[in-house]
């Protein structure tokens, strides 16, 4: 069975990843596109032989779809995902899956009730260096993990969004979260998955240092965050995310274990480098980490299509998205209060 997709939100992520990845997979078919920007939806629909809608509700009513990708502004993810699930479609929702835990929970409950899959686009887990790192960690080669450092920094979403500086990323009502929800949620999710552990407490500084909106005034959202976290197993780490790295893009992880240190994304030639305590080193030439400028197939559509076809629940399900969002929302509350907070506490 070919999986027939409809896409809600025809912006950068749809155009650079979901549409091409849907077209590239012989098991998936792009059927419909929805976006309030009529010209944008129509042009893409014409180009790719799909139908276009201004109102996503009309698309859910009229188009023959098995699955829907929800990839518009953050504030709309919950409402649109719930409507798609209720209409009997599987849903792939972009990160952050929602802007409140209540909404995230409602999405999970709706999927369960409708007996449909809900996958969250936390695609960092699928990138080749990260997959390799997970496999190395599983062998125990690094010994007990003690600490980590991770960063995700680029020059800001205005260089990525289809609407540039006027895009939803800088509108507080639509984005709700700044860089912490945009890049922070990626790294929180990646660390939880790599370490197979849950972040149990978080503190830090979340602030706006430089970024200006379309009105040339500082944006009303965070553009930098430095978080300190501790996991249930006692691993201590820092997560730095930024929209003001004007020198390119940086997406790194360093994991310090009792037997050695693993570096991801720090060497231009080797995606994974391991330096052992006994003096030995390993250099793994695995695929690259995607950047905004250099796109690498994310594998998200392929994974979701396989999931639907084989009736296997997606590994990155609603609950995974929920847990990563919970850390981010707690981090925001922690930064506001100036205290370190327990997750779920
Ligand atoms: N997984 C990743 O690596 C990744 C990367 C980039 C973006 N994203 C996520 O994808 C989502 C979209 O980001 P983007 O980069 O495509 O943004 P973008 O600014 O390029 O595009 C947003 C699109 O949403 C449309 N839109 C606005 N209101 C809408 C509505 N009511 N219904 C449907 N569409 C509507 C806009 O017209 C625009 O076409 C965000 O949640 C973002 O966090 C994920």
Short mmCIF file of C-alpha atoms and ligand atoms in Angstrom, two decimals:
data_model
loop_
_atom_site.label_atom_id
_atom_site.label_comp_id
_atom_site.label_asym_id
_atom_site.label_seq_id
_atom_site.Cartn_x
_atom_site.Cartn_y
_atom_site.Cartn_z
CA UNK A 1 0.00 0.00 0.00
CA UNK A 2 1.45 3.36 -1.03
CA UNK A 3 1.11 5.88 1.80
CA UNK A 4 -0.75 8.95 0.55
CA UNK A 5 0.43 12.14 2.26
CA UNK A 6 -1.09 15.55 2.84
CA UNK A 7 1.09 18.36 4.17
CA UNK A 8 -0.13 21.21 6.37
CA UNK A 9 2.27 24.16 6.13
CA UNK A 10 4.24 24.67 2.90
CA UNK A 11 7.26 26.47 4.34
CA UNK A 12 10.96 25.66 4.43
CA UNK A 13 10.78 22.29 6.16
CA UNK A 14 8.06 21.10 3.77
CA UNK A 15 9.94 22.34 0.71
CA UNK A 16 13.42 21.26 1.72
CA UNK A 17 12.65 17.97 3.43
CA UNK A 18 9.14 16.57 3.59
CA UNK A 19 8.09 17.15 -0.03
CA UNK A 20 11.38 15.92 -1.61
CA UNK A 21 11.57 12.97 0.77
CA UNK A 22 7.95 12.05 0.02
CA UNK A 23 8.63 12.24 -3.73
CA UNK A 24 11.85 10.24 -3.44
CA UNK A 25 10.26 7.30 -1.67
CA UNK A 26 8.45 4.92 -4.07
CA UNK A 27 6.26 3.82 -1.16
CA UNK A 28 4.86 7.31 -0.51
CA UNK A 29 2.80 9.70 -2.62
CA UNK A 30 2.33 13.43 -2.22
CA UNK A 31 -1.42 14.01 -2.64
CA UNK A 32 -2.31 17.38 -1.12
CA UNK A 33 -0.85 20.55 0.34
CA UNK A 34 -2.43 23.16 2.61
CA UNK A 35 -1.21 26.65 3.47
CA UNK A 36 -3.03 29.97 3.98
CA UNK A 37 -0.52 31.40 1.52
CA UNK A 38 -2.55 30.36 -1.51
CA UNK A 39 0.02 31.18 -4.17
CA UNK A 40 2.64 29.12 -2.32
CA UNK A 41 0.42 26.07 -1.94
CA UNK A 42 -0.85 26.30 -5.52
CA UNK A 43 2.58 26.66 -7.05
CA UNK A 44 3.93 23.62 -5.17
CA UNK A 45 0.82 21.59 -5.96
CA UNK A 46 1.15 22.40 -9.65
CA UNK A 47 4.83 21.53 -9.65
CA UNK A 48 4.36 18.18 -7.93
CA UNK A 49 0.96 17.08 -9.25
CA UNK A 50 -0.86 17.43 -5.93
CA UNK A 51 -4.00 19.35 -4.98
CA UNK A 52 -3.84 22.54 -2.92
CA UNK A 53 -5.98 23.99 -0.14
CA UNK A 54 -5.97 27.29 1.74
CA UNK A 55 -7.74 25.70 4.71
CA UNK A 56 -6.29 22.49 6.10
CA UNK A 57 -9.76 21.41 7.29
CA UNK A 58 -10.92 21.36 3.67
CA UNK A 59 -7.93 19.21 2.81
CA UNK A 60 -8.79 16.73 5.55
CA UNK A 61 -12.36 16.59 4.23
CA UNK A 62 -11.68 16.38 0.51
CA UNK A 63 -8.33 14.67 -0.08
CA UNK A 64 -7.78 10.89 -0.06
CA UNK A 65 -5.02 10.70 2.55
CA UNK A 66 -3.50 8.03 4.77
CA UNK A 67 -1.13 10.35 6.62
CA UNK A 68 -0.69 14.05 7.30
CA UNK A 69 2.49 16.00 8.03
CA UNK A 70 1.83 18.93 10.36
CA UNK A 71 4.63 21.45 9.77
CA UNK A 72 3.27 24.97 10.14
CA UNK A 73 3.81 27.37 13.08
CA UNK A 74 4.40 25.76 16.50
CA UNK A 75 1.23 27.22 18.02
CA UNK A 76 -0.92 25.32 15.49
CA UNK A 77 0.66 21.87 15.77
CA UNK A 78 -1.71 20.54 18.43
CA UNK A 79 -4.96 21.76 16.87
CA UNK A 80 -4.01 20.59 13.38
CA UNK A 81 -2.58 17.24 14.50
CA UNK A 82 -5.68 16.49 16.58
CA UNK A 83 -7.99 17.36 13.68
CA UNK A 84 -5.98 15.12 11.32
CA UNK A 85 -5.99 12.22 13.81
CA UNK A 86 -9.71 12.61 14.37
CA UNK A 87 -10.23 12.47 10.60
CA UNK A 88 -8.60 9.02 10.65
CA UNK A 89 -5.11 9.91 9.40
CA UNK A 90 -1.71 9.03 10.86
CA UNK A 91 0.21 12.17 11.82
CA UNK A 92 3.85 13.19 11.60
CA UNK A 93 4.14 16.43 13.55
CA UNK A 94 7.15 18.71 13.51
CA UNK A 95 9.06 19.65 16.64
CA UNK A 96 8.32 21.10 19.12
CA UNK A 97 5.25 18.84 18.98
CA UNK A 98 3.16 21.39 20.91
CA UNK A 99 3.62 24.48 23.05
CA UNK A 100 2.06 23.10 26.26
CA UNK A 101 2.15 19.69 27.93
CA UNK A 102 -1.65 19.71 28.07
CA UNK A 103 -1.80 19.96 24.28
CA UNK A 104 0.90 17.32 23.83
CA UNK A 105 -1.05 14.96 26.09
CA UNK A 106 -4.27 15.64 24.13
CA UNK A 107 -2.45 14.75 20.90
CA UNK A 108 -1.22 11.46 22.38
CA UNK A 109 -4.66 10.61 23.76
CA UNK A 110 -6.36 11.42 20.45
CA UNK A 111 -3.94 9.18 18.54
CA UNK A 112 -4.63 6.35 20.93
CA UNK A 113 -8.39 6.79 20.69
CA UNK A 114 -8.30 7.01 16.89
CA UNK A 115 -5.92 4.03 16.72
CA UNK A 116 -3.55 6.06 14.51
CA UNK A 117 0.19 6.68 14.74
CA UNK A 118 1.64 9.95 15.98
CA UNK A 119 5.32 10.54 15.18
CA UNK A 120 7.34 13.61 16.14
CA UNK A 121 9.95 15.01 13.72
CA UNK A 122 12.89 14.75 16.12
CA UNK A 123 15.12 13.88 13.19
CA UNK A 124 18.47 14.32 14.98
CA UNK A 125 18.06 10.72 16.09
CA UNK A 126 18.18 9.54 12.49
CA UNK A 127 21.40 11.32 11.45
CA UNK A 128 24.22 8.91 10.62
CA UNK A 129 26.80 10.12 13.22
CA UNK A 130 24.17 9.99 15.93
CA UNK A 131 23.06 6.49 14.93
CA UNK A 132 26.71 5.36 15.02
CA UNK A 133 27.23 7.01 18.41
CA UNK A 134 24.19 5.23 19.84
CA UNK A 135 25.59 1.89 18.62
CA UNK A 136 29.03 2.60 20.17
CA UNK A 137 27.46 3.60 23.48
CA UNK A 138 25.40 0.39 23.47
CA UNK A 139 28.60 -1.70 23.33
CA UNK A 140 29.73 -0.16 26.60
CA UNK A 141 33.04 0.88 24.98
CA UNK A 142 32.96 4.23 26.75
CA UNK A 143 32.15 2.70 30.12
CA UNK A 144 29.87 4.55 32.45
CA UNK A 145 28.90 7.93 31.00
CA UNK A 146 29.84 10.73 33.39
CA UNK A 147 29.23 14.07 31.70
CA UNK A 148 28.39 15.59 28.32
CA UNK A 149 28.47 18.84 26.41
CA UNK A 150 26.27 19.60 23.44
CA UNK A 151 25.63 22.64 21.28
CA UNK A 152 23.44 23.61 18.35
CA UNK A 153 24.08 27.08 17.00
CA UNK A 154 23.38 28.85 13.75
CA UNK A 155 22.74 32.37 12.54
CA UNK A 156 19.00 32.32 13.12
CA UNK A 157 15.81 31.06 11.49
CA UNK A 158 15.39 34.19 9.36
CA UNK A 159 18.00 32.68 7.04
CA UNK A 160 15.95 29.47 6.79
CA UNK A 161 12.25 30.39 6.98
CA UNK A 162 10.42 30.76 3.68
CA UNK A 163 9.19 34.15 4.98
CA UNK A 164 12.62 35.30 6.21
CA UNK A 165 12.62 37.78 9.08
CA UNK A 166 8.82 38.10 8.78
CA UNK A 167 8.35 34.35 9.29
CA UNK A 168 6.53 32.75 12.22
CA UNK A 169 9.77 32.01 14.12
CA UNK A 170 9.95 35.64 15.34
CA UNK A 171 6.22 36.00 16.11
CA UNK A 172 5.76 35.24 19.80
CA UNK A 173 2.13 34.17 19.43
CA UNK A 174 2.98 31.65 16.71
CA UNK A 175 6.41 30.41 17.79
CA UNK A 176 5.80 30.66 21.58
CA UNK A 177 9.41 29.53 22.14
CA UNK A 178 12.58 30.94 20.64
CA UNK A 179 15.82 29.05 20.15
CA UNK A 180 15.17 26.92 23.23
CA UNK A 181 12.09 25.38 21.63
CA UNK A 182 13.62 25.38 18.15
CA UNK A 183 17.13 23.95 18.64
CA UNK A 184 17.06 23.12 22.36
CA UNK A 185 14.31 20.54 21.92
CA UNK A 186 16.47 18.80 19.27
CA UNK A 187 19.41 18.45 21.62
CA UNK A 188 17.38 17.46 24.65
CA UNK A 189 15.74 14.74 22.57
CA UNK A 190 19.07 13.58 21.14
CA UNK A 191 20.73 13.36 24.57
CA UNK A 192 17.78 11.47 26.09
CA UNK A 193 17.94 8.98 23.23
CA UNK A 194 21.75 8.63 23.06
CA UNK A 195 22.11 8.07 26.79
CA UNK A 196 18.90 6.07 27.12
CA UNK A 197 18.26 8.15 30.21
CA UNK A 198 15.85 10.87 31.29
CA UNK A 199 16.81 14.41 32.25
CA UNK A 200 15.64 14.82 35.81
CA UNK A 201 16.62 18.40 36.57
CA UNK A 202 17.43 21.52 34.62
CA UNK A 203 18.53 25.09 35.21
CA UNK A 204 20.10 27.80 33.14
CA UNK A 205 19.97 31.10 31.39
CA UNK A 206 17.61 31.75 28.48
CA UNK A 207 17.88 35.20 27.01
CA UNK A 208 17.81 37.52 24.02
CA UNK A 209 21.17 39.06 23.23
CA UNK A 210 21.14 40.27 19.66
CA UNK A 211 18.37 39.19 17.34
CA UNK A 212 16.19 41.84 15.72
CA UNK A 213 12.77 41.25 14.18
CA UNK A 214 11.24 42.71 11.04
CA UNK A 215 10.58 45.97 12.94
CA UNK A 216 14.33 46.24 13.74
CA UNK A 217 13.53 45.85 17.45
CA UNK A 218 14.81 42.96 19.63
CA UNK A 219 12.62 39.89 19.16
CA UNK A 220 10.27 38.99 22.02
CA UNK A 221 11.69 35.47 22.09
CA UNK A 222 14.94 33.94 23.29
CA UNK A 223 17.89 33.80 20.88
CA UNK A 224 20.37 32.05 23.22
CA UNK A 225 20.18 29.48 25.99
CA UNK A 226 22.78 27.81 28.22
CA UNK A 227 21.25 24.95 30.18
CA UNK A 228 22.77 22.73 32.84
CA UNK A 229 21.11 19.38 33.35
CA UNK A 230 21.35 16.21 35.39
CA UNK A 231 19.92 12.85 34.35
CA UNK A 232 18.27 10.20 36.50
CA UNK A 233 21.49 8.15 36.37
CA UNK A 234 23.50 11.15 37.52
CA UNK A 235 25.06 12.26 34.20
CA UNK A 236 25.75 15.99 34.30
CA UNK A 237 25.76 18.05 31.13
CA UNK A 238 25.41 21.38 29.42
CA UNK A 239 23.26 22.25 26.43
CA UNK A 240 24.03 25.47 24.55
CA UNK A 241 21.79 26.66 21.74
CA UNK A 242 22.00 29.87 19.78
CA UNK A 243 20.49 31.83 16.92
CA UNK A 244 23.43 34.24 16.91
CA UNK A 245 26.25 32.10 15.57
CA UNK A 246 27.04 34.26 12.56
CA UNK A 247 29.99 32.11 11.54
CA UNK A 248 28.08 29.14 10.18
CA UNK A 249 26.49 26.19 11.93
CA UNK A 250 27.64 24.10 14.84
CA UNK A 251 25.94 20.90 15.97
CA UNK A 252 28.18 19.01 18.37
CA UNK A 253 28.02 16.46 21.13
CA UNK A 254 30.88 15.34 23.38
CA UNK A 255 30.23 12.43 25.73
CA UNK A 256 32.74 11.79 28.51
CA UNK A 257 32.78 8.22 29.84
CA UNK A 258 34.98 6.36 32.34
CA UNK A 259 36.86 4.64 29.50
CA UNK A 260 37.04 7.45 26.96
CA UNK A 261 35.48 10.42 25.21
CA UNK A 262 33.28 10.42 22.10
CA UNK A 263 33.13 13.46 19.80
CA UNK A 264 30.25 13.96 17.35
CA UNK A 265 30.33 16.67 14.73
CA UNK A 266 33.67 18.12 15.84
CA UNK A 267 35.84 16.78 12.98
CA UNK A 268 35.06 17.79 9.36
CA UNK A 269 36.09 14.36 8.01
CA UNK A 270 35.01 11.99 10.73
CA UNK A 271 31.48 12.27 12.09
CA UNK A 272 32.39 10.21 15.14
CA UNK A 273 35.76 10.21 16.90
CA UNK A 274 36.44 8.21 20.05
CA UNK A 275 39.54 8.79 22.16
CA UNK A 276 40.07 6.09 24.75
CA UNK A 277 41.68 6.40 28.15
CA UNK A 278 44.25 3.74 27.15
CA UNK A 279 45.56 5.95 24.33
CA UNK A 280 43.73 4.29 21.42
CA UNK A 281 41.50 6.28 19.08
CA UNK A 282 38.77 5.44 16.58
CA UNK A 283 37.77 7.59 13.61
CA UNK A 284 34.45 6.79 11.95
CA UNK A 285 33.71 8.23 8.53
CA UNK A 286 29.94 8.13 8.71
CA UNK A 287 27.48 10.40 6.85
CA UNK A 288 27.30 14.07 7.64
CA UNK A 289 25.08 15.93 10.08
CA UNK A 290 22.61 18.01 8.06
CA UNK A 291 22.91 21.77 8.30
CA UNK A 292 20.50 24.45 7.10
CA UNK A 293 22.76 25.12 4.13
CA UNK A 294 23.72 21.51 3.40
CA UNK A 295 20.61 19.37 3.54
CA UNK A 296 20.97 15.64 3.97
CA UNK A 297 17.88 13.41 3.70
CA UNK A 298 16.42 13.35 7.19
CA UNK A 299 14.87 9.89 6.84
CA UNK A 300 11.75 11.01 8.70
CA UNK A 301 9.25 10.37 5.90
CA UNK A 302 10.92 7.03 5.15
CA UNK A 303 10.67 5.98 8.79
CA UNK A 304 7.02 7.04 9.09
CA UNK A 305 6.07 5.39 5.80
CA UNK A 306 7.71 2.13 6.93
CA UNK A 307 5.94 2.38 10.23
CA UNK A 308 2.53 2.73 8.58
CA UNK A 309 3.17 0.02 6.01
CA UNK A 310 4.45 -2.53 8.49
CA UNK A 311 1.95 -1.51 11.19
CA UNK A 312 4.83 -0.88 13.56
CA UNK A 313 4.43 2.05 15.97
CA UNK A 314 6.99 4.81 15.26
CA UNK A 315 10.02 4.82 17.56
CA UNK A 316 9.84 8.61 17.93
CA UNK A 317 6.27 8.62 19.17
CA UNK A 318 4.13 11.19 20.96
CA UNK A 319 5.46 10.26 24.39
CA UNK A 320 9.06 10.79 23.24
CA UNK A 321 8.09 14.22 21.93
CA UNK A 322 6.26 14.91 25.20
CA UNK A 323 9.29 14.09 27.37
CA UNK A 324 11.59 16.31 25.32
CA UNK A 325 9.06 19.15 25.38
CA UNK A 326 8.68 18.75 29.14
CA UNK A 327 12.41 19.36 29.63
CA UNK A 328 12.26 22.49 27.46
CA UNK A 329 9.21 23.93 29.23
CA UNK A 330 10.81 23.19 32.61
CA UNK A 331 14.04 24.84 31.44
CA UNK A 332 12.08 27.96 30.49
CA UNK A 333 10.40 28.03 33.91
CA UNK A 334 13.77 27.42 35.59
CA UNK A 335 15.43 30.27 33.72
CA UNK A 336 12.57 32.58 34.64
CA UNK A 337 12.74 31.66 38.32
CA UNK A 338 16.54 31.60 38.50
CA UNK A 339 16.31 28.17 40.14
CA UNK A 340 17.15 24.66 39.06
CA UNK A 341 13.93 22.69 38.68
CA UNK A 342 13.09 19.00 38.77
CA UNK A 343 11.34 17.61 35.69
CA UNK A 344 7.75 16.80 36.48
CA UNK A 345 8.26 18.28 39.96
N1 LIG B 1 12.89 18.88 12.37
C1 LIG B 1 13.60 19.91 11.97
O1 LIG B 1 14.81 19.84 11.85
C2 LIG B 1 12.90 21.21 11.64
C3 LIG B 1 13.57 22.18 10.87
C4 LIG B 1 12.90 23.36 10.57
C5 LIG B 1 11.63 23.59 11.02
N2 LIG B 1 11.01 22.64 11.79
C6 LIG B 1 9.66 22.88 12.31
O2 LIG B 1 8.73 22.88 11.24
C7 LIG B 1 7.71 23.86 11.45
C8 LIG B 1 7.66 24.79 10.26
O3 LIG B 1 8.91 25.41 10.11
P1 LIG B 1 9.41 26.01 8.70
O4 LIG B 1 10.88 26.07 8.81
O5 LIG B 1 8.82 25.29 7.57
O6 LIG B 1 8.78 27.49 8.80
P2 LIG B 1 8.53 28.55 7.63
O7 LIG B 1 8.45 29.88 8.26
O8 LIG B 1 9.51 28.36 6.52
O9 LIG B 1 7.09 28.14 7.05
C9 LIG B 1 5.93 28.13 7.82
C10 LIG B 1 4.77 27.89 6.87
O10 LIG B 1 3.56 27.73 7.64
C11 LIG B 1 2.53 28.40 6.95
N3 LIG B 1 1.38 28.66 7.81
C12 LIG B 1 1.11 29.78 8.54
N4 LIG B 1 -0.10 29.64 9.12
C13 LIG B 1 -0.58 28.42 8.77
C14 LIG B 1 -1.79 27.72 9.01
N5 LIG B 1 -2.77 28.26 9.73
N6 LIG B 1 -1.95 26.49 8.47
C15 LIG B 1 -0.99 25.94 7.70
N7 LIG B 1 0.18 26.57 7.43
C16 LIG B 1 0.38 27.78 7.95
C17 LIG B 1 3.22 29.65 6.39
O11 LIG B 1 2.45 30.28 5.38
C18 LIG B 1 4.51 29.05 5.89
O12 LIG B 1 4.39 28.58 4.57
C19 LIG B 1 8.06 24.54 12.78
O13 LIG B 1 7.33 23.95 13.81
C20 LIG B 1 9.54 24.25 12.97
O14 LIG B 1 9.94 24.20 14.32
C21 LIG B 1 11.62 21.47 12.08
#
